[in-house]
Coordinates of C-alpha atoms (C1' of nucleotides) in Angstrom, one line a residue:
Chain A
M19 CA 20.4 -33.1 18.7
I20 CA 17.5 -31.6 16.8
R21 CA 14.3 -33.7 16.9
V22 CA 12.5 -33.6 13.6
M23 CA 9.1 -34.9 12.6
L24 CA 8.3 -35.5 8.9
V25 CA 4.9 -34.9 7.4
D26 CA 4.3 -35.9 3.8
D27 CA 1.6 -38.1 2.1
Q28 CA 4.1 -39.8 -0.2
Q29 CA 6.0 -42.5 1.6
L30 CA 8.9 -42.5 -0.8
I31 CA 9.5 -38.8 -0.1
R32 CA 9.4 -39.5 3.6
A33 CA 11.9 -42.2 3.3
G34 CA 14.2 -40.0 1.3
L35 CA 14.0 -37.2 3.8
R36 CA 14.6 -39.6 6.7
M37 CA 17.8 -40.9 5.1
L38 CA 18.9 -37.3 4.4
C39 CA 18.3 -36.3 8.0
D40 CA 19.8 -39.5 9.4
A41 CA 23.0 -38.7 7.5
A42 CA 23.3 -35.5 9.5
E43 CA 24.7 -36.1 12.9
D44 CA 22.9 -33.3 14.7
I45 CA 19.4 -34.2 13.3
E46 CA 17.1 -37.0 14.4
V47 CA 13.8 -38.1 12.9
V48 CA 11.5 -38.9 15.8
G49 CA 8.3 -39.4 13.9
E50 CA 6.5 -39.4 10.5
A51 CA 2.9 -38.7 9.5
G52 CA 1.2 -39.2 6.1
D53 CA -1.6 -36.7 6.5
G54 CA -2.7 -33.7 8.5
R55 CA -4.8 -35.5 11.0
A56 CA -2.0 -37.8 12.0
A57 CA 0.4 -34.9 12.1
I58 CA -1.6 -33.0 14.6
E59 CA -2.0 -36.0 16.9
L60 CA 1.6 -37.0 16.6
A61 CA 3.0 -33.5 17.1
T62 CA 1.2 -33.0 20.4
G63 CA 2.7 -36.3 21.7
L64 CA 6.2 -36.0 20.3
L65 CA 6.8 -32.3 20.7
P66 CA 9.5 -32.3 18.0
D67 CA 11.8 -29.3 17.7
V68 CA 11.0 -28.9 14.0
I69 CA 8.1 -30.2 11.9
V70 CA 8.8 -30.6 8.2
M71 CA 5.4 -30.2 6.6
D72 CA 4.1 -30.9 3.1
L73 CA 1.1 -28.9 2.0
R74 CA -0.8 -31.0 -0.5
M75 CA -2.1 -34.0 1.4
P76 CA -5.3 -36.0 1.4
G77 CA -7.8 -35.3 4.2
V78 CA -6.5 -32.6 6.5
D79 CA -4.0 -30.5 4.4
G80 CA -0.8 -29.0 5.6
I81 CA -2.1 -25.5 6.1
T82 CA -4.8 -26.7 8.4
A83 CA -2.4 -29.0 10.3
T84 CA 0.1 -26.2 10.7
S85 CA -2.6 -23.8 12.0
R86 CA -3.8 -26.4 14.5
I87 CA -0.3 -27.3 15.7
V88 CA 0.8 -23.8 16.1
A89 CA -2.4 -22.8 17.9
A90 CA -1.9 -25.7 20.3
R91 CA 1.8 -24.9 20.9
P92 CA 2.9 -21.4 19.6
S93 CA 6.5 -22.4 20.1
A94 CA 6.2 -25.1 17.5
R95 CA 8.5 -24.6 14.5
V96 CA 6.8 -25.7 11.3
L97 CA 9.0 -25.7 8.3
V98 CA 7.0 -26.0 5.1
L99 CA 8.5 -28.2 2.4
T100 CA 6.5 -28.3 -0.8
T101 CA 6.7 -28.5 -4.6
F102 CA 4.7 -25.4 -5.3
G103 CA 5.8 -22.0 -4.1
D104 CA 3.0 -19.9 -5.5
D105 CA 1.1 -17.2 -3.5
D106 CA -1.9 -19.5 -2.8
H107 CA 0.4 -21.8 -0.9
L108 CA 2.9 -19.4 0.6
Y109 CA 0.8 -16.9 2.3
P110 CA -1.8 -19.2 3.8
A111 CA 1.1 -21.2 5.2
L112 CA 2.7 -18.2 6.7
Q113 CA -0.6 -17.0 8.0
A114 CA -1.1 -20.4 9.6
G115 CA 2.1 -19.9 11.5
A116 CA 4.8 -21.7 9.5
C117 CA 8.3 -20.3 10.4
G118 CA 9.9 -21.1 7.0
F119 CA 9.1 -22.2 3.5
L120 CA 11.4 -24.4 1.3
L121 CA 10.9 -25.9 -2.1
K122 CA 11.4 -29.5 -2.9
D123 CA 13.7 -28.7 -5.8
A124 CA 16.2 -27.1 -3.4
P125 CA 19.6 -28.8 -2.9
P126 CA 19.5 -31.3 -0.1
D127 CA 21.8 -29.4 2.3
E128 CA 19.4 -26.4 2.0
L129 CA 16.8 -28.5 3.8
L130 CA 19.3 -29.5 6.5
T131 CA 20.5 -26.0 7.1
G132 CA 16.8 -24.9 7.0
I133 CA 16.0 -27.4 9.7
R134 CA 18.9 -26.1 11.8
Q135 CA 17.8 -22.5 11.2
A136 CA 14.2 -23.3 12.1
A137 CA 15.4 -25.0 15.3
A138 CA 17.4 -21.9 16.2
G139 CA 14.4 -19.7 15.9
E140 CA 15.3 -18.3 12.5
S141 CA 13.2 -18.3 9.3
P142 CA 14.6 -20.3 6.4
F143 CA 13.2 -19.5 2.9
S144 CA 14.1 -20.7 -0.5
Q145 CA 15.6 -17.9 -2.6
D146 CA 12.8 -17.5 -5.1
V147 CA 10.2 -17.7 -2.4
L148 CA 12.1 -15.0 -0.6
R149 CA 12.1 -12.9 -3.7
R150 CA 8.4 -13.1 -4.0
L151 CA 8.0 -12.3 -0.4
V152 CA 10.1 -9.1 -0.9
R153 CA 8.2 -8.1 -3.9
R154 CA 4.9 -8.5 -2.1
A155 CA 6.1 -6.6 1.0
V156 CA 7.4 -3.8 -1.2
D157 CA 4.2 -3.6 -3.2
A158 CA 2.3 -3.4 0.0
R159 CA 4.1 -0.3 1.1
P160 CA 1.5 2.3 2.3
E161 CA 3.6 5.2 1.2
A162 CA 4.0 4.2 -2.4
P163 CA 5.3 7.2 -4.5
R164 CA 5.5 5.0 -7.5
P165 CA 6.9 7.0 -10.4
V166 CA 4.1 7.9 -12.7
E167 CA 4.9 8.8 -16.3
G168 CA 4.4 12.3 -17.6
L169 CA 3.7 13.9 -14.3
T170 CA 5.7 16.8 -12.9
A171 CA 7.3 16.6 -9.5
R172 CA 4.7 18.9 -7.9
E173 CA 1.9 16.9 -9.4
R174 CA 3.2 13.7 -8.1
E175 CA 3.3 15.3 -4.7
V176 CA -0.3 16.4 -4.9
L177 CA -1.3 13.0 -6.2
G178 CA 0.2 11.3 -3.2
L179 CA -1.8 13.5 -0.8
V180 CA -5.0 13.0 -2.7
G181 CA -4.4 9.3 -2.4
E182 CA -4.1 9.8 1.4
G183 CA -7.7 11.2 1.3
L184 CA -6.8 14.8 2.0
S185 CA -9.0 17.7 0.9
N186 CA -7.8 20.5 -1.3
A187 CA -7.5 22.8 1.7
E188 CA -5.4 20.2 3.7
I189 CA -3.2 19.6 0.7
A190 CA -2.6 23.4 0.3
E191 CA -1.7 23.7 3.9
R192 CA 0.6 20.8 3.8
M193 CA 2.4 22.0 0.7
F194 CA 2.4 25.7 1.7
I195 CA 0.6 26.7 -1.5
G196 CA -2.8 28.2 -2.3
V197 CA -6.0 26.2 -2.7
T198 CA -6.3 27.4 -6.3
T199 CA -2.9 26.0 -7.0
V200 CA -3.9 22.7 -5.7
K201 CA -6.9 22.8 -7.9
T202 CA -4.7 23.6 -10.9
H203 CA -2.5 20.6 -10.2
I204 CA -5.5 18.3 -9.6
T205 CA -7.2 19.4 -12.9
A206 CA -3.9 18.6 -14.7
L207 CA -3.7 15.2 -12.8
M208 CA -7.2 14.3 -13.7
T209 CA -6.7 15.1 -17.4
K210 CA -3.4 13.3 -17.5
T211 CA -4.6 10.2 -15.7
G212 CA -8.0 10.2 -17.3
S213 CA -9.7 10.2 -13.9
P214 CA -13.3 11.7 -14.0
N215 CA -13.2 12.6 -10.3
R216 CA -11.1 12.8 -7.2
V217 CA -11.8 9.3 -5.9
R218 CA -10.6 7.7 -9.2
L219 CA -7.5 9.8 -8.9
A220 CA -6.9 8.6 -5.4
L221 CA -7.3 5.0 -6.6
F222 CA -4.8 5.7 -9.4
A223 CA -2.4 6.9 -6.8
H224 CA -2.5 3.5 -5.2
R225 CA -2.4 1.1 -8.2
G226 CA -1.9 2.4 -11.7
Chain B
M28 CA 37.2 -13.2 -6.2
I29 CA 34.2 -11.0 -5.3
R30 CA 34.8 -7.3 -6.0
V31 CA 33.2 -5.2 -3.3
M32 CA 32.6 -1.5 -2.9
L33 CA 32.0 0.0 0.6
V34 CA 29.7 3.1 1.1
D35 CA 29.5 4.6 4.5
D36 CA 30.0 8.1 5.8
Q37 CA 32.0 7.1 8.8
Q38 CA 35.6 6.4 8.0
L39 CA 36.1 4.2 11.0
I40 CA 33.3 1.9 9.9
R41 CA 34.7 1.7 6.4
A42 CA 38.1 0.8 7.8
G43 CA 36.6 -2.0 9.9
L44 CA 34.6 -3.4 7.1
R45 CA 37.6 -3.3 4.8
M46 CA 39.6 -5.3 7.3
L47 CA 36.8 -7.8 7.7
C48 CA 36.6 -8.2 4.0
D49 CA 40.3 -8.4 3.5
A50 CA 40.4 -11.2 6.0
A51 CA 38.2 -13.2 3.7
E52 CA 40.1 -14.7 0.9
D53 CA 37.4 -14.6 -1.7
I54 CA 36.4 -11.0 -1.1
E55 CA 38.3 -7.9 -2.3
V56 CA 37.5 -4.3 -1.6
V57 CA 37.9 -2.3 -4.8
G58 CA 36.6 1.0 -3.6
E59 CA 35.1 3.2 -0.9
A60 CA 32.8 6.1 -0.9
G61 CA 31.8 8.4 2.0
D62 CA 28.5 9.7 0.6
G63 CA 25.9 8.9 -2.0
R64 CA 27.2 11.2 -4.7
A65 CA 30.6 9.7 -4.6
A66 CA 29.1 6.2 -4.5
I67 CA 27.2 6.8 -7.7
E68 CA 30.2 8.0 -9.6
L69 CA 32.5 5.4 -8.3
A70 CA 30.1 2.5 -8.9
T71 CA 29.7 3.4 -12.6
G72 CA 33.5 3.4 -13.0
L73 CA 34.4 0.3 -10.8
L74 CA 31.4 -1.9 -11.7
P75 CA 31.8 -3.8 -8.4
D76 CA 30.1 -7.2 -7.9
V77 CA 28.5 -6.1 -4.6
I78 CA 28.0 -2.6 -3.1
V79 CA 27.7 -2.5 0.6
M80 CA 25.6 0.6 1.3
D81 CA 24.9 2.6 4.4
L82 CA 21.6 4.5 4.3
R83 CA 22.2 7.5 6.6
M84 CA 24.7 9.7 4.9
P85 CA 25.2 13.5 4.4
G86 CA 24.2 14.9 1.0
V87 CA 22.9 12.2 -1.3
D88 CA 21.6 9.4 1.0
G89 CA 21.8 5.7 0.5
I90 CA 18.3 5.2 -0.8
T91 CA 18.8 7.7 -3.6
A92 CA 22.2 6.4 -4.4
T93 CA 20.9 2.8 -4.6
S94 CA 18.1 3.9 -6.8
R95 CA 20.4 5.7 -9.2
I96 CA 22.9 2.9 -9.3
V97 CA 20.4 0.3 -10.0
A98 CA 18.6 2.4 -12.5
A99 CA 21.9 2.9 -14.4
R100 CA 22.9 -0.8 -14.1
P101 CA 20.0 -3.1 -13.2
S102 CA 22.4 -6.0 -12.6
A103 CA 24.1 -4.1 -9.8
R104 CA 23.9 -5.9 -6.4
V105 CA 23.4 -3.4 -3.6
L106 CA 23.5 -4.8 -0.1
V107 CA 22.2 -2.4 2.5
L108 CA 24.1 -2.4 5.8
T109 CA 22.6 -0.1 8.3
T110 CA 21.9 0.5 12.0
F111 CA 18.2 1.0 11.7
G112 CA 16.0 -1.7 10.3
D113 CA 12.6 0.0 10.6
D114 CA 10.1 0.2 7.9
D115 CA 11.0 3.7 6.9
H116 CA 14.4 2.5 5.9
L117 CA 13.7 -1.1 4.8
Y118 CA 10.9 -0.6 2.3
P119 CA 12.3 2.5 0.5
A120 CA 15.6 0.6 0.2
L121 CA 14.0 -2.4 -1.3
Q122 CA 11.9 -0.2 -3.5
A123 CA 15.1 1.5 -4.7
G124 CA 16.4 -1.9 -5.7
A125 CA 18.6 -3.2 -2.9
C126 CA 19.0 -6.9 -3.1
G127 CA 19.5 -7.5 0.6
F128 CA 19.3 -5.8 4.0
L129 CA 21.6 -6.5 6.9
L130 CA 21.9 -4.8 10.3
K131 CA 25.2 -3.5 11.7
D132 CA 24.6 -5.4 15.0
A133 CA 24.9 -8.7 13.1
P134 CA 27.8 -11.0 13.7
P135 CA 30.7 -10.3 11.3
D136 CA 30.5 -13.5 9.3
E137 CA 26.9 -12.7 8.5
L138 CA 28.1 -9.8 6.5
L139 CA 30.6 -12.0 4.7
T140 CA 28.1 -14.7 3.8
G141 CA 25.7 -11.9 2.9
I142 CA 28.2 -10.5 0.4
R143 CA 28.7 -14.0 -1.0
Q144 CA 25.0 -14.5 -1.3
A145 CA 24.5 -11.1 -2.9
A146 CA 27.2 -11.9 -5.4
A147 CA 25.5 -15.2 -6.2
G148 CA 22.2 -13.5 -7.0
E149 CA 20.6 -14.3 -3.7
S150 CA 18.9 -12.0 -1.2
P151 CA 20.5 -11.9 2.3
F152 CA 18.4 -10.5 5.1
S153 CA 19.0 -10.2 8.8
Q154 CA 16.7 -12.5 10.7
D155 CA 14.6 -9.8 12.4
V156 CA 14.4 -7.8 9.1
L157 CA 13.2 -11.0 7.5
R158 CA 10.6 -11.5 10.2
R159 CA 9.1 -8.0 9.6
L160 CA 9.2 -8.7 5.9
V161 CA 7.1 -11.8 6.4
R162 CA 4.7 -10.1 8.6
R163 CA 4.2 -7.3 6.2
A164 CA 3.8 -9.7 3.3
V165 CA 1.2 -11.8 5.2
D166 CA -0.7 -8.7 6.3
A167 CA -0.8 -7.6 2.7
R168 CA -2.8 -10.7 1.6
P169 CA -5.2 -9.4 -1.1
E170 CA -7.8 -12.1 -0.4
A171 CA -9.1 -10.5 2.7
P172 CA -12.9 -10.9 2.8
R173 CA -12.9 -8.5 5.8
P174 CA -16.5 -8.3 7.0
V175 CA -17.2 -4.7 7.9
E176 CA -19.0 -4.4 11.3
G177 CA -22.2 -2.5 11.8
L178 CA -23.0 -1.8 8.2
T179 CA -26.3 -2.7 6.6
A180 CA -26.4 -4.7 3.3
R181 CA -27.4 -1.6 1.3
E182 CA -24.6 0.4 2.8
R183 CA -22.0 -2.2 2.0
E184 CA -23.3 -2.1 -1.6
V185 CA -22.9 1.7 -1.8
L186 CA -19.5 1.5 -0.1
G187 CA -18.3 -0.9 -2.8
L188 CA -19.3 1.4 -5.6
V189 CA -17.8 4.4 -3.8
G190 CA -14.6 2.4 -3.7
E191 CA -14.8 1.9 -7.5
G192 CA -14.7 5.7 -7.9
L193 CA -18.3 6.1 -9.0
S194 CA -20.2 9.4 -8.4
N195 CA -23.4 9.6 -6.5
A196 CA -25.4 9.9 -9.7
E197 CA -23.7 6.8 -11.1
I198 CA -24.3 4.8 -8.0
A199 CA -28.0 5.8 -8.0
E200 CA -28.3 4.7 -11.6
R201 CA -26.5 1.4 -10.9
M202 CA -28.6 0.6 -7.8
F203 CA -31.9 1.9 -9.3
I204 CA -32.4 4.3 -6.4
G205 CA -32.5 8.1 -6.1
V206 CA -29.4 10.3 -5.7
T207 CA -30.7 11.5 -2.3
T208 CA -30.9 7.9 -1.1
V209 CA -27.3 7.4 -2.1
K210 CA -26.4 10.5 -0.1
T211 CA -28.2 9.2 2.9
H212 CA -26.3 6.0 2.7
I213 CA -23.0 7.8 2.2
T214 CA -23.6 10.1 5.2
A215 CA -24.3 7.0 7.3
L216 CA -21.2 5.3 6.0
M217 CA -18.9 8.3 6.7
T218 CA -20.2 8.6 10.2
K219 CA -19.9 4.9 10.9
T220 CA -16.4 4.5 9.4
G221 CA -15.2 7.9 10.7
S222 CA -14.3 9.1 7.2
P223 CA -14.2 12.9 6.8
N224 CA -14.8 12.7 3.0
R225 CA -15.6 10.4 0.1
V226 CA -12.0 9.6 -0.8
R227 CA -11.2 8.3 2.7
L228 CA -14.4 6.3 2.5
A229 CA -13.2 4.8 -0.8
L230 CA -9.9 3.9 0.8
F231 CA -11.7 2.3 3.7
A232 CA -13.6 0.2 1.1
H233 CA -10.3 -1.2 0.0
R234 CA -8.4 -1.8 3.2
G235 CA -9.9 -1.2 6.7
Chain C
dG3 C1' 17.5 36.8 -26.5
dT4 C1' 13.3 33.9 -27.3
dC5 C1' 10.6 29.9 -26.5
dC6 C1' 8.7 26.6 -23.6
dC7 C1' 7.6 24.4 -19.4
dT8 C1' 6.6 24.5 -14.6
dC9 C1' 4.8 26.6 -10.7
dT10 C1' 2.3 29.9 -8.8
dC11 C1' -2.1 32.4 -8.2
dC12 C1' -6.2 34.8 -9.7
dT13 C1' -11.6 35.5 -11.0
dA14 C1' -15.8 33.6 -12.1
dC15 C1' -18.9 30.0 -12.6
dC16 C1' -21.1 25.6 -12.3
dT17 C1' -21.5 20.9 -10.5
dT18 C1' -21.0 17.8 -7.0
dG19 C1' -20.6 16.5 -2.4
dG20 C1' -22.2 16.7 2.2
dT21 C1' -25.3 18.2 6.3
dA22 C1' -29.7 18.7 8.6
dG23 C1' -34.1 17.4 9.3
dG24 C1' -38.2 15.3 8.2
dA25 C1' -41.3 11.5 6.4
dG26 C1' -43.6 7.2 4.6
dG27 C1' -43.5 2.1 3.9
dC28 C1' -42.0 -2.4 5.3
dG29 C1' -40.6 -6.3 8.1
dG30 C1' -39.3 -8.4 12.4
dC31 C1' -39.9 -8.8 17.4
dG32 C1' -41.6 -8.6 22.0
Chain D
dC18 C1' -50.6 -4.5 18.6
dG19 C1' -46.6 -0.9 19.0
dC20 C1' -41.7 -0.2 18.5
dC21 C1' -37.6 -0.3 16.0
dG22 C1' -34.4 -0.7 12.3
dC23 C1' -33.8 -0.4 7.4
dC24 C1' -34.7 1.5 3.0
dT25 C1' -36.6 4.9 0.5
dC26 C1' -37.2 9.8 -0.7
dC27 C1' -37.8 14.7 0.0
dT28 C1' -36.4 20.0 0.6
dA29 C1' -33.0 23.3 1.5
dC30 C1' -28.7 24.9 2.3
dC31 C1' -23.7 25.4 2.5
dA32 C1' -19.2 23.7 1.5
dA33 C1' -16.1 21.6 -1.5
dG34 C1' -14.8 20.0 -5.9
dG35 C1' -14.1 21.0 -10.7
dT36 C1' -13.9 23.9 -15.2
dA37 C1' -12.3 27.8 -18.0
dG38 C1' -9.2 31.2 -19.0
dG39 C1' -5.8 34.2 -17.9
dA40 C1' -1.3 35.8 -16.0
dG41 C1' 3.3 36.6 -13.9
dA42 C1' 7.9 34.6 -12.3
dG43 C1' 11.7 31.6 -13.0
dG44 C1' 14.5 28.2 -15.3
dG45 C1' 16.3 25.4 -19.0
dA46 C1' 16.9 24.7 -24.0
dC47 C1' 17.9 26.5 -28.4

DNA sequence: GTCCCTCTCCTACCTTGGTAGGAGGCGGCG
DNA sequence: CGCCGCCTCCTACCAAGGTAGGAGAGGGAC
């Protein structure tokens, strides 16, 4: 039996979620809280397996509550359930220690499987949240040889190394070519990208 | 019926996967390829719903194949199935356009549900891959007002402008100080941050 | 074949960046 | 008060970056 605690400021929502959980035979609602402060207190007493947490709440919000609860008990499984899945909610929530992130417009059984996943140590995410997560993670790749228009293969290579902060001599050594060749490529790169100096070129290498 | 194409250089693996898929009533294996080149050709002809793709392959590897396939048909669903889930495989694969990423040590039914998810437009990920994805995405939070230790107010100011790609002369003009003063600050910054040159300093200005 | 692009490298020159060392003014602190 | 840290600026020098122009080798397109 999975012991669940519900945190949401809207009583109606809480009631609906409780009914939903009660309908599942392996899930039991052991407590409810209407704001962050109550959630923190209740969680330390009840020690539920999974805490379903709304973010927008009066007083202490869900992010703060999550952060406190996880800080007090790192094994706590906080599953965020909210209406808004934008970056301003998602990343702070994950930063705070939430193990999953579901949206309220998800089908009911997604919440139930999400709760089961959270209890099992997994990380449930709504699909479009997941998509943004992936995009973000990919954009954050340090080695980002993002295809730049109009540059030759060799130029792209040089551009990447400039972006790493290497000097012309280092680039030459790395690419087994002469320093003058590197300069030739860099001059071409600066003209093509409109960079007045090497630092701007390096910045260009990172974000267009 | 979901039409699946299998890409893996090891024939034994392909046979195993084929049996697994054949056992599922809603999945049909319509083609196999042993390397990237064959995968690209076959995919354009078969137009499978889902392509299960290994990464390590002789000749054209899975990343390249994925990239080509997705470029040719953006609606293609490439599901990576590999032994290694490290960053060097994961992010290039996602960059190339893979819609999901599963590990070969996953339970068999995880692959089947993964294929179904991929066909349905979702993004299946193995749990520990997902965990790394989350960590990366969280670490990449742009709003990181990282206070830099040990730098004076003026130095931080110069650092910011270096990060913008300004030359010493431009920085001097902007800050109403002499070029030599700018140089003094920059020398201090480079020693403090351990940057061997201005580009590295600029990169430091952006992410520690 | 010819043309064009890419990659390679060269010389020469000028600008910018970066190092070394010193110095004066200012404000806080013991 | 004297000391220290920060900010300002200086000279001088050397290293590196960047510009201009040319040139040969190789490959693909026409």
